[in-house]
JSON list of C-alpha atoms in Angstrom, two decimals:
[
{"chain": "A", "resi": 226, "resn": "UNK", "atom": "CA", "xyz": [-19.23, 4.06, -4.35]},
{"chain": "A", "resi": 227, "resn": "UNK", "atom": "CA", "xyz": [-17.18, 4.02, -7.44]},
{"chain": "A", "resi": 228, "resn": "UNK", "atom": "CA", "xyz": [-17.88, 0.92, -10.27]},
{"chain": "A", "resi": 229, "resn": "UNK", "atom": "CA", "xyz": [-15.44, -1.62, -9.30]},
{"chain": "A", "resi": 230, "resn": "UNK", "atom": "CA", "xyz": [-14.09, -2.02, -12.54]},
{"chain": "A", "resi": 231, "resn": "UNK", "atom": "CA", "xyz": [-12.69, 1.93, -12.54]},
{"chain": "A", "resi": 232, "resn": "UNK", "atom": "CA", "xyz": [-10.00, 0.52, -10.35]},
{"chain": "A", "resi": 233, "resn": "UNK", "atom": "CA", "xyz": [-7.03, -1.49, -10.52]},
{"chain": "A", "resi": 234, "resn": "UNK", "atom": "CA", "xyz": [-7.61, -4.01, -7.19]},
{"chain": "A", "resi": 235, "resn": "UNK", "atom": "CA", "xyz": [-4.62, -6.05, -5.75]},
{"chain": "A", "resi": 236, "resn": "UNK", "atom": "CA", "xyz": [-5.14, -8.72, -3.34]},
{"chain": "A", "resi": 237, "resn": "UNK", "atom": "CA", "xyz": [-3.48, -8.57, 0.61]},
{"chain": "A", "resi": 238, "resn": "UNK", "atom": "CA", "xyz": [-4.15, -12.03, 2.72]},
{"chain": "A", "resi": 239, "resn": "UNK", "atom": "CA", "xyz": [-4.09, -10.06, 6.39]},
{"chain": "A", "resi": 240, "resn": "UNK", "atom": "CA", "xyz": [-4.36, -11.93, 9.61]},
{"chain": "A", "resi": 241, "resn": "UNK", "atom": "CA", "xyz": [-6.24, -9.18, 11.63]},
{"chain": "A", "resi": 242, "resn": "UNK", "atom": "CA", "xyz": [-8.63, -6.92, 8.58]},
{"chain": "A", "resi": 243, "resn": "UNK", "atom": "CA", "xyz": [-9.65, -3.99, 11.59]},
{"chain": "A", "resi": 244, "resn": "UNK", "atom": "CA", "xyz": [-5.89, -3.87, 11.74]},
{"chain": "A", "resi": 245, "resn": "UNK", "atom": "CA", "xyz": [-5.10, -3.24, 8.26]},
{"chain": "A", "resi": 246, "resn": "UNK", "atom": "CA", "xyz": [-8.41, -0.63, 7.84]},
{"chain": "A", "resi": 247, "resn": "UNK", "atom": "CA", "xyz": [-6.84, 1.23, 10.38]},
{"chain": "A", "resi": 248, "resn": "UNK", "atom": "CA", "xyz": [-3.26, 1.10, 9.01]},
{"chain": "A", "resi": 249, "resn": "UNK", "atom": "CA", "xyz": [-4.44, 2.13, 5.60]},
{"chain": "A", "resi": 250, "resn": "UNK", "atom": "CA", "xyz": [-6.84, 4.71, 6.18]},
{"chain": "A", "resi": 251, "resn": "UNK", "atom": "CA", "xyz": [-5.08, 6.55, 8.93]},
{"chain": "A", "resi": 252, "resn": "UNK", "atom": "CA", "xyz": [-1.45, 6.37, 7.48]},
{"chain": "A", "resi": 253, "resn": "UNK", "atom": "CA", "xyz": [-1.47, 6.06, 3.93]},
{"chain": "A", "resi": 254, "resn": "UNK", "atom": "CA", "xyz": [-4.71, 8.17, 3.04]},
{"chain": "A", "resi": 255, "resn": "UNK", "atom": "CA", "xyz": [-6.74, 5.66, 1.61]},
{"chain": "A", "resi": 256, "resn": "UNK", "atom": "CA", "xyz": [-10.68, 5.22, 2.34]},
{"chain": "A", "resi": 257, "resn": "UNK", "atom": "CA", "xyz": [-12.59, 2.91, 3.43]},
{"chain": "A", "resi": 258, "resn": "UNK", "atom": "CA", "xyz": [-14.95, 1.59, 0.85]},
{"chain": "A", "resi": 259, "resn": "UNK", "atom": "CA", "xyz": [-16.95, -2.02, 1.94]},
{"chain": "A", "resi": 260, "resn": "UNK", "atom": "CA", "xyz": [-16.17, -3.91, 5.20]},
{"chain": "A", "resi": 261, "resn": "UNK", "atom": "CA", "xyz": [-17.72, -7.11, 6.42]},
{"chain": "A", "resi": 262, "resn": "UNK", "atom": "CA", "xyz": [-14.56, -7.60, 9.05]},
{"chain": "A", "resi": 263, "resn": "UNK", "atom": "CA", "xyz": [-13.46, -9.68, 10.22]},
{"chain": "A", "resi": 264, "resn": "UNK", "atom": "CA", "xyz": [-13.47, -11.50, 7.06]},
{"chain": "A", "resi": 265, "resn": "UNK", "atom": "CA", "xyz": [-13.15, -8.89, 4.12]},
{"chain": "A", "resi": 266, "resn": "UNK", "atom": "CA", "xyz": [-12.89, -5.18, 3.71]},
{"chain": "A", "resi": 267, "resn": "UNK", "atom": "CA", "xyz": [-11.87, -3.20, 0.80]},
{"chain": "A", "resi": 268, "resn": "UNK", "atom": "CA", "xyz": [-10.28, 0.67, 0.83]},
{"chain": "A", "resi": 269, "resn": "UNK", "atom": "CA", "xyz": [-9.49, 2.75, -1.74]},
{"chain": "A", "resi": 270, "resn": "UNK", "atom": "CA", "xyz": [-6.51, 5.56, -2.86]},
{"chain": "A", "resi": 271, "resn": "UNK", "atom": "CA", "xyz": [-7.43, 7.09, -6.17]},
{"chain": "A", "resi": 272, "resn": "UNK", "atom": "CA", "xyz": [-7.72, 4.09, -8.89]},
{"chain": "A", "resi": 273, "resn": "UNK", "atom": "CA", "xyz": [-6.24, 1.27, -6.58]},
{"chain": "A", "resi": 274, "resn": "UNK", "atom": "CA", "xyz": [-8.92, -0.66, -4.54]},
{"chain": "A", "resi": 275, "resn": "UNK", "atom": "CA", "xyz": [-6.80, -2.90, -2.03]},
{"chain": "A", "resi": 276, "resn": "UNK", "atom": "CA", "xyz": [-8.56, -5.89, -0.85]},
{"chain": "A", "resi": 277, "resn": "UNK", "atom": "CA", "xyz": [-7.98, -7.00, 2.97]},
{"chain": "A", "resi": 278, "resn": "UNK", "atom": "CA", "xyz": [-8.70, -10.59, 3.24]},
{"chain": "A", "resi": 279, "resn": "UNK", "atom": "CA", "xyz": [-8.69, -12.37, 5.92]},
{"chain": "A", "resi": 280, "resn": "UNK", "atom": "CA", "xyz": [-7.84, -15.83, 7.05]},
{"chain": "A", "resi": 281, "resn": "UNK", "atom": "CA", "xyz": [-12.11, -16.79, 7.15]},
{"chain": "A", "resi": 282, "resn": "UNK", "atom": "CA", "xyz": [-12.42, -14.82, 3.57]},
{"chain": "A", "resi": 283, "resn": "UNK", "atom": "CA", "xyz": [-12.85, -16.74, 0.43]},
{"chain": "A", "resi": 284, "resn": "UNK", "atom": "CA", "xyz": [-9.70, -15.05, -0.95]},
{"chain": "A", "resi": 285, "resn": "UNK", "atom": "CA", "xyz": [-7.70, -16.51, 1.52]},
{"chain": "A", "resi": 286, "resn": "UNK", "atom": "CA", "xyz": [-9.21, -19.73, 2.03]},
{"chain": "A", "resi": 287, "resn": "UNK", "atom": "CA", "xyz": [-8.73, -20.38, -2.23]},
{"chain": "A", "resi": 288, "resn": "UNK", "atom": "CA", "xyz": [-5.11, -19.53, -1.24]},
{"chain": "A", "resi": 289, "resn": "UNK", "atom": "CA", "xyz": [-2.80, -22.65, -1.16]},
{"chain": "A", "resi": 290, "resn": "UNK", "atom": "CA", "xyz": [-0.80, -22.54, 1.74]},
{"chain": "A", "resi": 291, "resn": "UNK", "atom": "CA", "xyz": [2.70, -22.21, 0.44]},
{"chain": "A", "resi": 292, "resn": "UNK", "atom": "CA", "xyz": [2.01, -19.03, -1.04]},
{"chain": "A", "resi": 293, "resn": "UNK", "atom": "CA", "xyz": [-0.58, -17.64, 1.63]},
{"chain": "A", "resi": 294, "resn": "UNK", "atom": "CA", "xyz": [2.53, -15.44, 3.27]},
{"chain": "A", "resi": 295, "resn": "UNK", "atom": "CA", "xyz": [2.74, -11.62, 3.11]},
{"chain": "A", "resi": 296, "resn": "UNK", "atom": "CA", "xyz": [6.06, -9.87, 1.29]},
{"chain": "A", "resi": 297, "resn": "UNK", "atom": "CA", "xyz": [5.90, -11.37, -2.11]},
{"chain": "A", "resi": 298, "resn": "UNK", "atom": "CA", "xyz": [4.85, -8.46, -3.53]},
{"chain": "A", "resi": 299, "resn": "UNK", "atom": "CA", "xyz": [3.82, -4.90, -3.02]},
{"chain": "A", "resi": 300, "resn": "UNK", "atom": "CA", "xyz": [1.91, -1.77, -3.86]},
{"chain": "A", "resi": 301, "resn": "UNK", "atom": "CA", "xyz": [4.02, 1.25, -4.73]},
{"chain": "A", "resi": 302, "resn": "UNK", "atom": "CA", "xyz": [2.33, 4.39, -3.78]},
{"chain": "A", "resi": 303, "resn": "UNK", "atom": "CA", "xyz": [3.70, 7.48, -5.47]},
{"chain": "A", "resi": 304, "resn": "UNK", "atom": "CA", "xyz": [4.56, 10.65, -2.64]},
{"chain": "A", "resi": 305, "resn": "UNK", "atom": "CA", "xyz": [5.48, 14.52, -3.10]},
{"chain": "A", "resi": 306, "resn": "UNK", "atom": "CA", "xyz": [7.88, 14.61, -0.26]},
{"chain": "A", "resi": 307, "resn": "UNK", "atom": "CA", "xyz": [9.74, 11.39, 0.36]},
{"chain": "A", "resi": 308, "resn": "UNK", "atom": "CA", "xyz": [11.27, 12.77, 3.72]},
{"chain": "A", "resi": 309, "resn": "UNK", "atom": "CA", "xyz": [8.44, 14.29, 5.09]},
{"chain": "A", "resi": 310, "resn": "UNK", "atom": "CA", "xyz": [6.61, 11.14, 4.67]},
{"chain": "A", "resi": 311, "resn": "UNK", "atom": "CA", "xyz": [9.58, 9.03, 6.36]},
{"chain": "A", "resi": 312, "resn": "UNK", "atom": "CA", "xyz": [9.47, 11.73, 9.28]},
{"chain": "A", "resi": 313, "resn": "UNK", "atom": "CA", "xyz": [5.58, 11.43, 9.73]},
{"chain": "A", "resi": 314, "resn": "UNK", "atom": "CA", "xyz": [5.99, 7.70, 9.57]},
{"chain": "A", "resi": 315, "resn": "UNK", "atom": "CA", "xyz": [8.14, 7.51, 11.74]},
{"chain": "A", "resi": 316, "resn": "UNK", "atom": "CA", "xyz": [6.62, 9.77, 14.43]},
{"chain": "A", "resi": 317, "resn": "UNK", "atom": "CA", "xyz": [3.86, 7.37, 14.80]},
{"chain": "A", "resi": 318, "resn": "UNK", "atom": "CA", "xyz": [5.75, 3.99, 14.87]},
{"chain": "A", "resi": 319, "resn": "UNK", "atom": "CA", "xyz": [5.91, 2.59, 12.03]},
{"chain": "A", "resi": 320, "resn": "UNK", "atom": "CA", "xyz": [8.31, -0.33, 10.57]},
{"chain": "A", "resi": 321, "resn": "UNK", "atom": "CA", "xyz": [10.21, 0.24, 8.00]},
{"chain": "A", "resi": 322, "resn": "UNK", "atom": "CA", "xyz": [12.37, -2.58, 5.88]},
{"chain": "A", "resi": 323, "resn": "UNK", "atom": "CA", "xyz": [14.78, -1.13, 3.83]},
{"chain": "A", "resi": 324, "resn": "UNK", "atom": "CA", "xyz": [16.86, 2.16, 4.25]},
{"chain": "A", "resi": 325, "resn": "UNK", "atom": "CA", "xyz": [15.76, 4.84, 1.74]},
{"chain": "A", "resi": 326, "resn": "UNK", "atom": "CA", "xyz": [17.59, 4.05, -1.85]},
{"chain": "A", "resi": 327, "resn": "UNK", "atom": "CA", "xyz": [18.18, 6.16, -4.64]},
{"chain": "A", "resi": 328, "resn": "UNK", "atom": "CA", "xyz": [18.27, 5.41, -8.15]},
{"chain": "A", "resi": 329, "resn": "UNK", "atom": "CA", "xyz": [17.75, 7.36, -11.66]},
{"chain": "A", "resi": 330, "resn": "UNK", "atom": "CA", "xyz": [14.06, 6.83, -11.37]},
{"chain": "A", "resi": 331, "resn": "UNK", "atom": "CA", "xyz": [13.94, 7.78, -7.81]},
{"chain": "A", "resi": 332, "resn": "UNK", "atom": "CA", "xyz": [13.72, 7.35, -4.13]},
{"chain": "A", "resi": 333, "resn": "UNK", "atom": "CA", "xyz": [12.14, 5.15, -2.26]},
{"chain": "A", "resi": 334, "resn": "UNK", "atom": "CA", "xyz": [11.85, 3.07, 0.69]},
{"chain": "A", "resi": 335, "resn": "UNK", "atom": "CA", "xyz": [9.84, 0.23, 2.06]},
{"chain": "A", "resi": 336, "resn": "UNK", "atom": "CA", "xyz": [6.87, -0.35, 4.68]},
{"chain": "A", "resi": 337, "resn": "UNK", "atom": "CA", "xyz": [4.98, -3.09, 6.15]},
{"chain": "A", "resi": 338, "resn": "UNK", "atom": "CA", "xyz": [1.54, -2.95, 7.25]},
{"chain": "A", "resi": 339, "resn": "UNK", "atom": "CA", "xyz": [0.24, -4.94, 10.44]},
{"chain": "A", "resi": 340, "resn": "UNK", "atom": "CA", "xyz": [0.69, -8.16, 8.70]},
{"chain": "A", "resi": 341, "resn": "UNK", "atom": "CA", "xyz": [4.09, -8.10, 7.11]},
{"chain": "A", "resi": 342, "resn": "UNK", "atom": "CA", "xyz": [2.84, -7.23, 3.46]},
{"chain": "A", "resi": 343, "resn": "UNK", "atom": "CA", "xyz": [4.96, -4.58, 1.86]},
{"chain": "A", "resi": 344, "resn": "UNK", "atom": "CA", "xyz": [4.07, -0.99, 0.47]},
{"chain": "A", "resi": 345, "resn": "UNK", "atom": "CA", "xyz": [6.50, 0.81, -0.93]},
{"chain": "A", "resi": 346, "resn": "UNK", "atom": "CA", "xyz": [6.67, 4.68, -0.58]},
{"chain": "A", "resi": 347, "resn": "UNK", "atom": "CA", "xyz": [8.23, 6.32, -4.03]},
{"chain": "A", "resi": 348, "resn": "UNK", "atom": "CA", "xyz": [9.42, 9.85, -4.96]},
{"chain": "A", "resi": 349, "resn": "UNK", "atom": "CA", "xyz": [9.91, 10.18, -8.54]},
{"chain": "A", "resi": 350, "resn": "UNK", "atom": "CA", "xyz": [13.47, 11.80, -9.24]},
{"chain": "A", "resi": 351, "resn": "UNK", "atom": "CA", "xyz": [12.69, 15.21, -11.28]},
{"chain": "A", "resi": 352, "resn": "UNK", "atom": "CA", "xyz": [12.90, 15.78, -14.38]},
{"chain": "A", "resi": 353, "resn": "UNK", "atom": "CA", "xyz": [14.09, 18.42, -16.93]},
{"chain": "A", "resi": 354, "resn": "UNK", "atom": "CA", "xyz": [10.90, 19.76, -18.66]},
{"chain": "A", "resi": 355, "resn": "UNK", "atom": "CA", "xyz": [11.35, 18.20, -22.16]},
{"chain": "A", "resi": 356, "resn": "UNK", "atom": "CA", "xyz": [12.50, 20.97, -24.95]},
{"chain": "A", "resi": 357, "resn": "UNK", "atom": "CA", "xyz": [10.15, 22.85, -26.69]},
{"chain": "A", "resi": 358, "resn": "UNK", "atom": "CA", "xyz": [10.14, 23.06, -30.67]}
]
């Protein structure tokens, strides 16, 4: 187990933790690192560490009501291949809430896991190599 404080750990209030282990380490190739589910697990991609909390955790329970709903924000996960990630996605089932958009930075489009929080899936555009002097 990597020190907790080598990652950068965002907070998602689930209603079903098993659920969102499974989501995240069989579709989005992150790891599982601690679980005490139902309450609380924790997996990890590279340097973010994504806490699943659910509704008996103390994350959620210090959560005031009003702002205890998934969607608000999201984790951006960086991809090679855009479309081939879309096509695998897809094969399996899974929802997506925007159409694939394209802007100067890149492409990207939007997924949710089993409880509605978003993670969106992001293709840098390329880029000229910069000139050499």
């Amino acid at each position: 187990m990597t020190a907790p404080d080598q990652y950068a750990s965002v907070r998602y209030l689930v209603d079903d933790v098993q659920a969102g282990i499974d989501f995240y380490t069989t579709h989005l190739g992150f790891t599982l690192n601690t679980s005490a589910a139902p309450a609380f697990a924790d997996v990890v991609r590279g340097p973010l560490r994504l806490l699943l909390s659910g509704p008996a955790s103390s994350g959620a329970r210090a959560t005031p009501a009003e702002n205890a709903v998934a969607g608000h924000n999201r984790i951006h996960l960086t991809v090679d291949d855009l479309d081939a990630e879309i096509a695998r996605l897809r094969t399996v089932g899974l929802p997506f809430r925007s159409d694939m958009i394209t802007g100067p930075g890149g492409r990207q489009i939007l997924l949710a896991d089993p409880a509605g929080n978003l993670i969106e899936l992001f293709q840098p555009a390329d880029r000229p190599a910069a000139p050499t002097r």
